[in-house]
């Protein structure tokens, strides 16, 4: 009797909690083999897009997880056209390695899932969403119960003030969140860096550095209103972001 070959997939790795939990869950599925982690990097700053985490810490995560890391270098404020071109080139290269599926940590944003699936289909990929439609309050409790540890590295000032960045995501953090903020930050309210848990062979060690504020200007290009920094509100450039720098040990 022939052994069924596993389907090769990549994991879209943001370094945060949703990606970590998605990886944990897909690893339980015997039909899939995660071939690599795929991460978008700000090519000017050499930090993870939106999260602002240094590449060195990303590399430590991948080493502890035990998976190859595929880094996608992206301009700081790319238009959707530029981002999609870079993503397509990356996926076409990975497809030649037998990878056919792309795993995401998305939870409930319907438009985002539709966009991802349509773009993947254009190059013969399929999307996998292990966390899809699971209530976020259940997901965050499962995340903590499994022993994952994560720190908030970026907050959107539209939703949260400076005091929330640089905090460990625990029950106290959850209890302090305003009612209009999703406990998993699914609307872009905050982003995290996961440094310990069942997917890691050892924790990622770091010191907490300075807190900084950044506000982004809209690119001066045609169709510049469409950028990958947009979330689900009308003007992505009206609000700034608080970042907490993590310094590798």
CSV table of C-alpha atoms in Angstrom, one decimal:
chain,number,residue,atom,x,y,z
A,1,UNK,CA,0.0,0.0,0.0
A,2,UNK,CA,1.5,3.3,-1.1
A,3,UNK,CA,1.9,6.1,1.5
A,4,UNK,CA,0.0,9.2,0.6
A,5,UNK,CA,2.3,12.1,-0.2
A,6,UNK,CA,1.7,15.2,1.9
A,7,UNK,CA,0.7,18.4,0.2
A,8,UNK,CA,3.4,21.0,0.4
A,9,UNK,CA,2.5,24.4,1.8
A,10,UNK,CA,4.1,27.6,2.9
A,11,UNK,CA,3.2,29.4,6.1
A,12,UNK,CA,2.8,33.2,5.8
A,13,UNK,CA,4.8,34.2,8.9
A,14,UNK,CA,4.3,37.6,10.4
A,15,UNK,CA,6.2,36.6,13.5
A,16,UNK,CA,3.0,37.2,15.6
A,17,UNK,CA,0.5,35.2,17.5
A,18,UNK,CA,-2.0,34.4,14.7
A,19,UNK,CA,0.7,33.0,12.4
A,20,UNK,CA,2.1,31.0,15.3
A,21,UNK,CA,-1.3,29.5,16.2
A,22,UNK,CA,-2.0,28.8,12.5
A,23,UNK,CA,1.3,26.9,12.3
A,24,UNK,CA,0.6,25.0,15.4
A,25,UNK,CA,-2.8,23.9,14.0
A,26,UNK,CA,-1.7,23.0,10.5
A,27,UNK,CA,1.1,21.0,11.9
A,28,UNK,CA,-1.6,18.7,13.5
A,29,UNK,CA,-3.0,18.0,10.0
A,30,UNK,CA,-1.3,14.9,8.5
A,31,UNK,CA,-2.2,15.9,5.0
A,32,UNK,CA,0.1,18.9,4.9
A,33,UNK,CA,3.8,19.5,5.1
A,34,UNK,CA,5.0,23.0,5.8
A,35,UNK,CA,8.0,23.6,3.6
A,36,UNK,CA,8.9,27.1,4.6
A,37,UNK,CA,8.0,30.3,6.4
A,38,UNK,CA,7.3,33.3,4.1
A,39,UNK,CA,7.9,36.8,5.6
A,40,UNK,CA,7.6,40.2,4.0
A,41,UNK,CA,10.5,42.5,5.0
A,42,UNK,CA,10.8,46.3,4.7
A,43,UNK,CA,13.9,46.4,2.5
A,44,UNK,CA,14.9,49.9,3.7
A,45,UNK,CA,14.8,49.1,7.4
A,46,UNK,CA,15.3,45.3,7.3
A,47,UNK,CA,12.4,44.8,9.7
A,48,UNK,CA,9.2,42.8,9.4
A,49,UNK,CA,6.6,44.7,7.5
A,50,UNK,CA,4.1,46.4,9.9
A,51,UNK,CA,5.5,44.6,12.9
A,52,UNK,CA,8.8,46.5,12.9
A,53,UNK,CA,10.7,43.5,14.3
A,54,UNK,CA,14.4,43.1,13.4
A,55,UNK,CA,15.3,40.5,10.8
A,56,UNK,CA,17.7,38.9,13.3
A,57,UNK,CA,14.8,38.0,15.6
A,58,UNK,CA,12.8,36.6,12.7
A,59,UNK,CA,15.8,34.4,11.8
A,60,UNK,CA,16.0,33.2,15.4
A,61,UNK,CA,12.3,32.3,15.3
A,62,UNK,CA,12.7,30.2,12.1
A,63,UNK,CA,15.8,28.4,13.5
A,64,UNK,CA,13.9,27.6,16.7
A,65,UNK,CA,10.9,26.4,14.7
A,66,UNK,CA,13.1,24.3,12.4
A,67,UNK,CA,11.8,25.5,9.1
A,68,UNK,CA,13.5,27.3,6.2
A,69,UNK,CA,12.8,31.0,6.0
A,70,UNK,CA,11.9,32.7,2.7
A,71,UNK,CA,12.3,36.5,2.9
A,72,UNK,CA,10.4,38.7,0.5
A,73,UNK,CA,12.0,42.2,0.3
A,74,UNK,CA,9.4,44.9,-0.2
A,75,UNK,CA,9.6,48.7,-0.4
A,76,UNK,CA,8.5,50.5,2.7
A,77,UNK,CA,5.3,51.8,1.1
A,78,UNK,CA,4.6,49.7,-2.0
A,79,UNK,CA,1.5,50.2,-4.1
A,80,UNK,CA,-0.6,47.1,-4.4
A,81,UNK,CA,0.7,46.6,-8.0
A,82,UNK,CA,4.3,46.5,-6.7
A,83,UNK,CA,3.4,44.2,-3.8
A,84,UNK,CA,1.5,41.8,-6.0
A,85,UNK,CA,4.3,41.6,-8.5
A,86,UNK,CA,6.9,40.8,-5.8
A,87,UNK,CA,4.5,38.2,-4.2
A,88,UNK,CA,3.8,36.6,-7.6
A,89,UNK,CA,7.5,36.3,-8.4
A,90,UNK,CA,8.1,34.7,-5.0
A,91,UNK,CA,5.3,32.2,-5.3
A,92,UNK,CA,6.2,31.2,-8.8
A,93,UNK,CA,9.7,30.4,-7.5
A,94,UNK,CA,8.3,28.4,-4.6
A,95,UNK,CA,5.9,26.5,-6.9
A,96,UNK,CA,8.9,25.1,-8.7
A,97,UNK,CA,9.8,23.4,-5.4
A,98,UNK,CA,6.4,21.6,-5.4
A,99,UNK,CA,4.7,24.0,-3.0
A,100,UNK,CA,1.0,24.4,-4.0
A,101,UNK,CA,-0.7,25.8,-0.9
A,102,UNK,CA,-0.4,29.0,1.2
A,103,UNK,CA,-1.4,29.0,4.9
A,104,UNK,CA,-2.7,32.2,6.6
A,105,UNK,CA,-3.6,33.2,10.1
A,106,UNK,CA,-6.7,35.2,9.0
A,107,UNK,CA,-9.7,34.9,11.2
A,108,UNK,CA,-12.8,36.8,9.9
A,109,UNK,CA,-12.0,39.4,7.3
A,110,UNK,CA,-14.0,38.2,4.4
A,111,UNK,CA,-12.7,40.7,1.8
A,112,UNK,CA,-9.1,39.9,2.7
A,113,UNK,CA,-9.7,36.2,2.3
A,114,UNK,CA,-11.4,36.6,-1.0
A,115,UNK,CA,-8.5,38.8,-2.3
A,116,UNK,CA,-5.9,36.3,-1.2
A,117,UNK,CA,-7.8,33.3,-2.8
A,118,UNK,CA,-8.3,35.1,-6.1
A,119,UNK,CA,-4.6,36.2,-6.3
A,120,UNK,CA,-3.4,32.7,-5.4
A,121,UNK,CA,-5.7,31.1,-8.0
A,122,UNK,CA,-4.1,33.1,-10.7
A,123,UNK,CA,-0.8,31.2,-10.2
A,124,UNK,CA,-2.3,27.8,-9.3
A,125,UNK,CA,-2.1,28.1,-5.5
A,126,UNK,CA,-4.8,27.4,-2.9
A,127,UNK,CA,-5.2,29.2,0.5
A,128,UNK,CA,-5.6,27.4,3.8
A,129,UNK,CA,-7.0,29.2,6.8
A,130,UNK,CA,-6.7,27.1,10.0
A,131,UNK,CA,-8.2,29.8,12.3
A,132,UNK,CA,-11.1,30.8,10.1
A,133,UNK,CA,-14.3,31.8,11.8
A,134,UNK,CA,-13.1,30.6,15.2
A,135,UNK,CA,-14.3,33.3,17.7
A,136,UNK,CA,-11.3,35.5,18.6
A,137,UNK,CA,-11.9,35.3,22.3
A,138,UNK,CA,-11.6,31.5,22.1
A,139,UNK,CA,-8.5,31.7,19.9
A,140,UNK,CA,-6.6,34.0,22.3
A,141,UNK,CA,-7.5,31.8,25.3
A,142,UNK,CA,-6.3,28.7,23.4
A,143,UNK,CA,-3.1,30.5,22.5
A,144,UNK,CA,-2.3,31.3,26.1
A,145,UNK,CA,-3.4,27.9,27.3
A,146,UNK,CA,-1.0,26.2,24.9
A,147,UNK,CA,1.8,28.1,26.5
A,148,UNK,CA,2.6,30.6,23.8
A,149,UNK,CA,4.2,33.9,24.8
A,150,UNK,CA,4.0,37.0,22.8
A,151,UNK,CA,4.8,40.7,23.1
A,152,UNK,CA,2.9,43.7,21.5
A,153,UNK,CA,5.3,45.4,19.2
A,154,UNK,CA,3.0,47.8,17.3
A,155,UNK,CA,-0.3,49.5,18.0
A,156,UNK,CA,-2.5,51.7,15.8
A,157,UNK,CA,-3.2,54.9,17.6
A,158,UNK,CA,-6.7,54.9,16.1
A,159,UNK,CA,-7.5,52.1,18.6
A,160,UNK,CA,-4.9,52.1,21.3
A,161,UNK,CA,-2.5,54.5,23.0
A,162,UNK,CA,1.2,54.2,23.7
A,163,UNK,CA,0.7,52.4,27.0
A,164,UNK,CA,-0.3,49.2,25.2
A,165,UNK,CA,2.9,48.7,23.1
A,166,UNK,CA,5.7,46.7,24.7
A,167,UNK,CA,3.4,44.7,26.9
A,168,UNK,CA,3.2,41.0,27.1
A,169,UNK,CA,-0.1,39.7,25.8
A,170,UNK,CA,-1.7,38.1,28.9
A,171,UNK,CA,-5.1,38.2,30.6
A,172,UNK,CA,-4.3,41.6,32.1
A,173,UNK,CA,-3.6,43.0,28.7
A,174,UNK,CA,-6.9,41.5,27.4
A,175,UNK,CA,-8.9,42.9,30.3
A,176,UNK,CA,-7.4,46.3,29.6
A,177,UNK,CA,-8.5,46.4,25.9
A,178,UNK,CA,-11.2,48.9,25.0
A,179,UNK,CA,-14.5,47.3,24.0
A,180,UNK,CA,-14.1,48.3,20.3
A,181,UNK,CA,-10.7,46.5,20.0
A,182,UNK,CA,-10.7,42.8,18.9
A,183,UNK,CA,-8.8,40.6,21.4
A,184,UNK,CA,-6.7,39.2,18.5
A,185,UNK,CA,-6.2,42.6,16.8
A,186,UNK,CA,-7.8,41.2,13.7
A,187,UNK,CA,-8.7,44.7,12.4
A,188,UNK,CA,-5.1,45.9,12.6
A,189,UNK,CA,-5.4,47.3,16.1
A,190,UNK,CA,-2.1,45.8,17.3
A,191,UNK,CA,0.7,43.4,16.2
A,192,UNK,CA,2.8,41.0,18.1
A,193,UNK,CA,6.1,39.0,18.2
A,194,UNK,CA,5.8,35.5,19.5
A,195,UNK,CA,8.9,34.3,21.4
A,196,UNK,CA,8.0,31.0,23.1
A,197,UNK,CA,5.5,28.2,22.8
A,198,UNK,CA,5.0,24.6,21.6
A,199,UNK,CA,6.3,25.3,18.0
A,200,UNK,CA,9.7,26.5,19.3
A,201,UNK,CA,12.6,24.3,20.3
A,202,UNK,CA,13.8,27.1,22.6
A,203,UNK,CA,12.6,30.6,23.5
A,204,UNK,CA,13.7,33.7,21.6
A,205,UNK,CA,15.6,36.1,23.9
A,206,UNK,CA,15.6,39.9,23.6
A,207,UNK,CA,15.7,43.1,25.5
A,208,UNK,CA,13.0,45.7,25.2
A,209,UNK,CA,14.3,48.9,23.5
A,210,UNK,CA,12.9,52.3,22.8
A,211,UNK,CA,9.3,53.1,21.9
A,212,UNK,CA,8.9,55.2,18.8
A,213,UNK,CA,6.0,56.8,16.8
A,214,UNK,CA,5.7,56.6,13.1
A,215,UNK,CA,3.1,58.2,10.7
A,216,UNK,CA,3.2,57.2,7.1
A,217,UNK,CA,2.6,59.4,4.1
A,218,UNK,CA,0.7,58.2,1.1
A,219,UNK,CA,3.0,57.3,-1.8
A,220,UNK,CA,3.2,59.8,-4.6
A,221,UNK,CA,2.4,57.3,-7.3
A,222,UNK,CA,-0.5,56.6,-9.5
A,223,UNK,CA,-3.1,54.4,-7.7
A,224,UNK,CA,-1.2,55.2,-4.5
A,225,UNK,CA,-4.4,55.0,-2.5
A,226,UNK,CA,-4.1,51.2,-2.7
A,227,UNK,CA,-1.2,50.1,-0.5
A,228,UNK,CA,-0.6,47.1,1.7
A,229,UNK,CA,-0.7,49.2,4.8
A,230,UNK,CA,-4.5,49.7,4.4
A,231,UNK,CA,-6.8,47.9,6.8
A,232,UNK,CA,-10.5,48.1,6.8
A,233,UNK,CA,-10.9,51.8,7.4
A,234,UNK,CA,-11.0,54.6,4.8
A,235,UNK,CA,-7.8,56.6,5.4
A,236,UNK,CA,-4.7,54.4,6.4
A,237,UNK,CA,-2.5,57.5,6.6
A,238,UNK,CA,-4.6,59.5,9.0
A,239,UNK,CA,-3.4,57.6,12.0
A,240,UNK,CA,0.1,56.8,13.3
A,241,UNK,CA,1.6,53.7,14.9
A,242,UNK,CA,3.5,53.2,18.2
A,243,UNK,CA,6.4,50.7,17.9
A,244,UNK,CA,8.4,48.9,20.5
A,245,UNK,CA,11.9,47.9,19.4
A,246,UNK,CA,13.1,44.5,20.4
A,247,UNK,CA,16.9,44.0,20.7
A,248,UNK,CA,18.3,40.5,20.1
A,249,UNK,CA,20.3,39.1,23.0
